Short mmCIF file of C-alpha atoms in Angstrom, two decimals:
data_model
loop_
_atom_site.label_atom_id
_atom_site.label_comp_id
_atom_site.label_asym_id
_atom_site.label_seq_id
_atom_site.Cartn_x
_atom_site.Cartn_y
_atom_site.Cartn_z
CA UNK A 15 0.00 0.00 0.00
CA UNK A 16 2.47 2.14 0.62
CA UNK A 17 4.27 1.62 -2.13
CA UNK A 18 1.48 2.78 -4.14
CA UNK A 19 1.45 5.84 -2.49
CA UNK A 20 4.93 6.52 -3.76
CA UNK A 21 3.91 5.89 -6.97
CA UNK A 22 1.18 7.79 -6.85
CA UNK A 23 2.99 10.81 -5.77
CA UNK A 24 5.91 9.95 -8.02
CA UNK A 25 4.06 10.32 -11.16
CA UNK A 26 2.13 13.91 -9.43
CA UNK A 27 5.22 14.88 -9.45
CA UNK A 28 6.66 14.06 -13.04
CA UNK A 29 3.48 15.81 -14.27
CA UNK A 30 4.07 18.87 -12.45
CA UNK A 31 7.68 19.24 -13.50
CA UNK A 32 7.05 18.50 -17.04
CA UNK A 33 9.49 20.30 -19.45
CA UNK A 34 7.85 23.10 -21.62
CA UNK A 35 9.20 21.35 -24.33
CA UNK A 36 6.42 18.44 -23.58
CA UNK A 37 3.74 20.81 -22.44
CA UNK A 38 4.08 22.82 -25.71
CA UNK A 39 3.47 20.06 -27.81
CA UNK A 40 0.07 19.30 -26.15
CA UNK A 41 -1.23 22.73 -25.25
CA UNK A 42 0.89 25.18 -27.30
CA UNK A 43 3.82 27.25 -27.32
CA UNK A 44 3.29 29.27 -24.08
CA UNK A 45 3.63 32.68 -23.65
CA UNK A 46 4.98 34.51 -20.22
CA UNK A 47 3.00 37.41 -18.79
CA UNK A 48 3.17 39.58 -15.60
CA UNK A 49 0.00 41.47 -14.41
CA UNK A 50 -3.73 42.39 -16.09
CA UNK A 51 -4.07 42.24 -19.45
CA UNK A 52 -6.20 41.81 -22.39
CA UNK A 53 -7.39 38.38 -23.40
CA UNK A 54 -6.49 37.49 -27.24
CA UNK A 55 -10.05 37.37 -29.19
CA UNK A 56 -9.66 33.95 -30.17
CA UNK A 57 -9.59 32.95 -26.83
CA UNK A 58 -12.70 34.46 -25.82
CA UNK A 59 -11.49 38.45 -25.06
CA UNK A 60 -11.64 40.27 -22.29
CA UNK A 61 -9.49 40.68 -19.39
CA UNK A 62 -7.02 38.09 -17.47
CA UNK A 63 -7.57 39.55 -13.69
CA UNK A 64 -4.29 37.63 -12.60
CA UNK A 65 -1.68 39.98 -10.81
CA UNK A 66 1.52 38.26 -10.82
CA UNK A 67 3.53 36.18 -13.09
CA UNK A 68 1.80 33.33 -15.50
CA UNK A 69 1.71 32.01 -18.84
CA UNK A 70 -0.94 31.77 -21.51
CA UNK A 71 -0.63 29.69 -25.39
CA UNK A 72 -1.11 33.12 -27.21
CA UNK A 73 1.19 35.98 -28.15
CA UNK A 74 1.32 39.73 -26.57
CA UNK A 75 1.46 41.79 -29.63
CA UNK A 76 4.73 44.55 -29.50
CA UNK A 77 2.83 47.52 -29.36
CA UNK A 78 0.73 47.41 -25.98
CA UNK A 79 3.30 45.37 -24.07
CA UNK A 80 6.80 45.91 -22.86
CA UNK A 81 9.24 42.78 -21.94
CA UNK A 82 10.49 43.17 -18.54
CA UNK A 83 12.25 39.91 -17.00
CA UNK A 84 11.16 37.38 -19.71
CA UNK A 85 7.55 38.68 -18.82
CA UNK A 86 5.00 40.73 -21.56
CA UNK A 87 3.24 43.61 -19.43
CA UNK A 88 0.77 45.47 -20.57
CA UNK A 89 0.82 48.99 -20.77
CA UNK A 90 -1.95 49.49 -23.08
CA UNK A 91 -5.29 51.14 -22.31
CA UNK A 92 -7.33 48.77 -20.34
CA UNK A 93 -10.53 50.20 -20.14
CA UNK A 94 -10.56 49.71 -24.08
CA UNK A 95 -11.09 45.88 -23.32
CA UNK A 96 -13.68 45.81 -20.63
CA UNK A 97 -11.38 46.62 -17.41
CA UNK A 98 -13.47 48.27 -14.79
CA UNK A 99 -11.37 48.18 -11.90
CA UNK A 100 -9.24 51.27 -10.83
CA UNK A 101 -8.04 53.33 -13.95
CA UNK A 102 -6.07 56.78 -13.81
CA UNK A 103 -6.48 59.40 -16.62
CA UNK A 104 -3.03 60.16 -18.64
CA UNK A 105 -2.60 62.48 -21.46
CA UNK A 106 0.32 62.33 -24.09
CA UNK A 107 3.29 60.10 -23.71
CA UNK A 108 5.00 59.48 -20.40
CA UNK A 109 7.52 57.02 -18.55
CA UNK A 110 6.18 53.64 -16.94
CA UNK A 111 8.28 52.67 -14.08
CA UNK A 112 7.58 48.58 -14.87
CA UNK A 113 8.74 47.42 -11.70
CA UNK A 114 6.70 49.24 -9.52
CA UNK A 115 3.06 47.78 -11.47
CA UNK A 116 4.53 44.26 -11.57
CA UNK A 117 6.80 42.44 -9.05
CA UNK A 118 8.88 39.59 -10.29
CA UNK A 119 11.59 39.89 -8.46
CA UNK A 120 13.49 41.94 -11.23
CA UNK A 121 16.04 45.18 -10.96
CA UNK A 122 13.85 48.54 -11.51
CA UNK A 123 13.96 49.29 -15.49
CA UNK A 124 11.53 52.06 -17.36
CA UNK A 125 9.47 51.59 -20.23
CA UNK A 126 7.23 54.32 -22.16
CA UNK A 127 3.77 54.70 -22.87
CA UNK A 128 3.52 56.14 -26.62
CA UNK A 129 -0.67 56.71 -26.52
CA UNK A 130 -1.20 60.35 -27.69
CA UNK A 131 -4.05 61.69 -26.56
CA UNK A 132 -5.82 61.07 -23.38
CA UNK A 133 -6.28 57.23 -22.32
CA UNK A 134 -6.09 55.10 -18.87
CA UNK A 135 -3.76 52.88 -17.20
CA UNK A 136 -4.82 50.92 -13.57
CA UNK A 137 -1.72 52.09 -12.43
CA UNK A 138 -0.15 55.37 -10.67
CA UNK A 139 3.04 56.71 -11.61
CA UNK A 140 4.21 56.77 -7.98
CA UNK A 141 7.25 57.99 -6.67
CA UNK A 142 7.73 59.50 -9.92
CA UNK A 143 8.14 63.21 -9.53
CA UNK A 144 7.90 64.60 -13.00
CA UNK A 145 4.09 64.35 -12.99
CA UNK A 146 1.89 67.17 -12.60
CA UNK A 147 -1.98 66.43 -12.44
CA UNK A 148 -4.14 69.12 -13.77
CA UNK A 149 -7.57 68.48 -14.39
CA UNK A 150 -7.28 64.87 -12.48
CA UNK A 151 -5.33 63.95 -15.25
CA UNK A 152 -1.76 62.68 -15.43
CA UNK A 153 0.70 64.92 -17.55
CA UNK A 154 4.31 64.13 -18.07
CA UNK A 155 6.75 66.91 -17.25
CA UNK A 156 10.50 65.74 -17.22
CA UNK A 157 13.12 64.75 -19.89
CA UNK A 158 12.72 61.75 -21.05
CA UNK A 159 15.55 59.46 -21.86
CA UNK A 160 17.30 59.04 -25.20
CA UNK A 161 15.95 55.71 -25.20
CA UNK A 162 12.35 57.46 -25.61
CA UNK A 163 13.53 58.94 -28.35
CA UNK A 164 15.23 56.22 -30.11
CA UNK A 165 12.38 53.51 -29.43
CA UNK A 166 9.06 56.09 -30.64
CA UNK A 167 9.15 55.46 -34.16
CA UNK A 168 8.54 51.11 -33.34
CA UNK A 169 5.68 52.18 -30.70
CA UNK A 170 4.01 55.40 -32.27
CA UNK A 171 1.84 53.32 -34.11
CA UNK A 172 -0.18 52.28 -31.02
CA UNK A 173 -2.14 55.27 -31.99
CA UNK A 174 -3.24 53.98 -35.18
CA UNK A 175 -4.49 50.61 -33.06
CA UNK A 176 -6.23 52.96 -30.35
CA UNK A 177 -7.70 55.62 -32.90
CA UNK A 178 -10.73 53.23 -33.89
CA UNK A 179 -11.82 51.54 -31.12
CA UNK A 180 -15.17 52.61 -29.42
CA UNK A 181 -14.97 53.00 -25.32
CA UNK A 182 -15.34 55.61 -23.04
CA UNK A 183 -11.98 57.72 -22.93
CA UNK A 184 -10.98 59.78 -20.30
CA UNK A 185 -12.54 64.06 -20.84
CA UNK A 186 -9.63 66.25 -20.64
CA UNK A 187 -10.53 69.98 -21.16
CA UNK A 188 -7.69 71.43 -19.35
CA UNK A 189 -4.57 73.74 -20.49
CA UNK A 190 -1.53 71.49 -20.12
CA UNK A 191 1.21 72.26 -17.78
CA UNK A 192 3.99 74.21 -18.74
CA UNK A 193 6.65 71.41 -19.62
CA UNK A 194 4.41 69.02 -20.75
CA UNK A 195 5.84 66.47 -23.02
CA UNK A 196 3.44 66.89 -25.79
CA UNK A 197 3.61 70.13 -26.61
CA UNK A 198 7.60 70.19 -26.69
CA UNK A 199 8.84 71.16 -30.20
CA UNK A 200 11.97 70.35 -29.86
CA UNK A 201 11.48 66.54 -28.81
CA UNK A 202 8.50 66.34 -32.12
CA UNK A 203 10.10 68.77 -34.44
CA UNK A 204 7.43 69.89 -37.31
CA UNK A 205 7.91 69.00 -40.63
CA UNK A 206 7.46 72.06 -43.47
CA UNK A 207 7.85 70.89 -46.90
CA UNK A 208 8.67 73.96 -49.42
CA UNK A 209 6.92 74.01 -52.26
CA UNK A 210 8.43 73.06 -55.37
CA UNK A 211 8.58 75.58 -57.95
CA UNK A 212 5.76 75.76 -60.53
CA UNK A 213 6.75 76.17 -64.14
CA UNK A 214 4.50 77.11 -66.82
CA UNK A 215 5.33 75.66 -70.15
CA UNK A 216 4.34 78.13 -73.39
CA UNK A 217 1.15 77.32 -74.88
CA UNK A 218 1.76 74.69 -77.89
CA UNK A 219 0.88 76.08 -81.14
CA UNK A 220 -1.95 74.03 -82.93
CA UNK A 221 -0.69 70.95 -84.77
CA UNK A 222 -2.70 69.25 -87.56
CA UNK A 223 -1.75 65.32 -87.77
CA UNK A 224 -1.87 62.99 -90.85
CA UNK A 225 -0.91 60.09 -91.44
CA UNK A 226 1.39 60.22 -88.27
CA UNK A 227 3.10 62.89 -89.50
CA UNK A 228 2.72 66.16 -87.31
CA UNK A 229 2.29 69.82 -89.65
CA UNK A 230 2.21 72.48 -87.78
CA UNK A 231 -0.29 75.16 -89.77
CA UNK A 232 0.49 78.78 -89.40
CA UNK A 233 -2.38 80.94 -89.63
CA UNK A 234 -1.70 84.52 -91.26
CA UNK A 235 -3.34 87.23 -90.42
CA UNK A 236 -5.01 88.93 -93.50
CA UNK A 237 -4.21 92.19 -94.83
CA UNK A 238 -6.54 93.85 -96.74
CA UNK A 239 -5.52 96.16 -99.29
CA UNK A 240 -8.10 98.91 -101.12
CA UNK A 241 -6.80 100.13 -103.95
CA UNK A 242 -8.14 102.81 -105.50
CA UNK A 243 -8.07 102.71 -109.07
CA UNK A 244 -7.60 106.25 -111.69
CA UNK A 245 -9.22 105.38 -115.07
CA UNK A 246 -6.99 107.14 -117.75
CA UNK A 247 -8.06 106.96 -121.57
CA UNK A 248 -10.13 103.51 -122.24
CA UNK A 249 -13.26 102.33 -120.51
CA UNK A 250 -13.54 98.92 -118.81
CA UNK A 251 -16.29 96.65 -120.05
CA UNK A 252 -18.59 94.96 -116.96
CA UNK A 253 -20.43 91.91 -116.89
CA UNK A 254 -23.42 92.12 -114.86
CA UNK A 255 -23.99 88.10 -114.41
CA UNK A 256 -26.05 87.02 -117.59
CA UNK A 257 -28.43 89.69 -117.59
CA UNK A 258 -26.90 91.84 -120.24
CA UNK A 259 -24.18 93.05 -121.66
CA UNK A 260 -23.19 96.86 -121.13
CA UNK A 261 -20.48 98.93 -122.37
CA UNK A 262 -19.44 101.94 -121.31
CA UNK A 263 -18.47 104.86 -123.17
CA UNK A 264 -16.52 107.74 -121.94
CA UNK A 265 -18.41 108.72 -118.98
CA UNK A 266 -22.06 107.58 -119.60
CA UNK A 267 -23.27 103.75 -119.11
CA UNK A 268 -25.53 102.74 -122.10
CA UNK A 269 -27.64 99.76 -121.65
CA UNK A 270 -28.26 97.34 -124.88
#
């Protein structure tokens, strides 16, 4: 009996300790994940309410999460996919400190949030003094790292993903603070294109085409001329169209 027992718990254990190898090949290449975060569509949407670190068989797509530890975490917009726990208004871009939403154990590293406009996260930026909230709102005031910089043009797209979606963003009718990262020139230079000059090509003479030959035809203007004629000696004999014949004599017209 006891020896069953052993056995018993033997194979528990061999099952529990699988390798992922084995466990892939029945349920799927598994995925690691740390915190909330949207459920894929095909497996039913929503949100995944679990906290701390576990897996799931479908990917985290690169533009909502950031890899911290070996772990995807979400810093999309939850509220766009049914989250109605605590949310915090944002607006513009801003630093996430990843370690402080997620614990797994990891040294402190920052990520950024690349959402434009105004949108939610069910975090606080805590301990993080270059906030300002205006407006209960969230607005980024510091310098952001070069990394910021170098990494927007991979994560700016997020805004295209956002921009159609249909949920209940935060209102924000305030005036930014001064500082605020989305209305700093020099980080988002704008573009001005000069205008390339316009040329205006002569007006073509008309061409006449035959026979795939091109003529060009060259219209004269006409000149007319009045002469005025000084009869000296002989008369000049008229026709009048078939109705007679005249002649004319000196300086009197006789009719036959």
């Amino acid at each position: 009996m006891k020896l069953r027992w052993l056995l018993v718990a033997f194979a528990c254990f061999t099952a529990a300790t699988a390798s992922p190898a084995l466990a892939s090949k029945k349920y799927g290449k598994q995925v690691r994940y740390a915190g909330i975060h949207p459920i894929s569509k095909g497996e039913g949407g929503g949100i995944c309410h679990i906290e701390g670190p576990h897996v799931h068989i479908y990917p985290a797509n690169k533009l909502e999460y950031r890899v911290y530890a070996d772990n995807n975490v979400f810093v999309g917009d939850p509220v766009a996919y049914g989250w109605d726990g605590p949310k915090y208004a944002y607006k513009g871009n801003h630093p996430i400190q990843v370690n402080a939403i997620v614990d797994v154990g990891a040294e402190p590293f920052v990520h950024y949030c690349y959402i434009d406009g105004p949108h939610f996260h069910y975090f606080e930026p805590e301990g993080q003094p270059d906030f300002k909230v205006v407006g209960d709102a969230y607005f980024y005031v510091g310098e952001p790292a070069p990394a910021y910089i170098e990494a927007r043009p991979a994560y700016v797209a997020i805004n295209a993903t956002y921009r159609p979606l249909v949920y209940t963003r935060p209102v924000i009718e305030v005036e930014p603070p001064s500082g605020w990262i989305g209305a700093r020139v020099d980080l988002f230079p704008v573009a001005i294109e000069a205008s390339a000059p316009v040329v205006v090509a002569p007006r073509p003479r008309p061409a006449v085409v035959t026979g795939g030959v091109n003529v060009d035809v060259h219209i004269p203007v006409p000149t007319i001329s009045v002469g005025v004629g000084v009869g000296v000696g002989g008369g000049v004999i008229v026709h009048d169209r078939g109705r007679g014949r005249g002649k004319f004599k000196g300086k009197k017209w006789k009719r036959h």
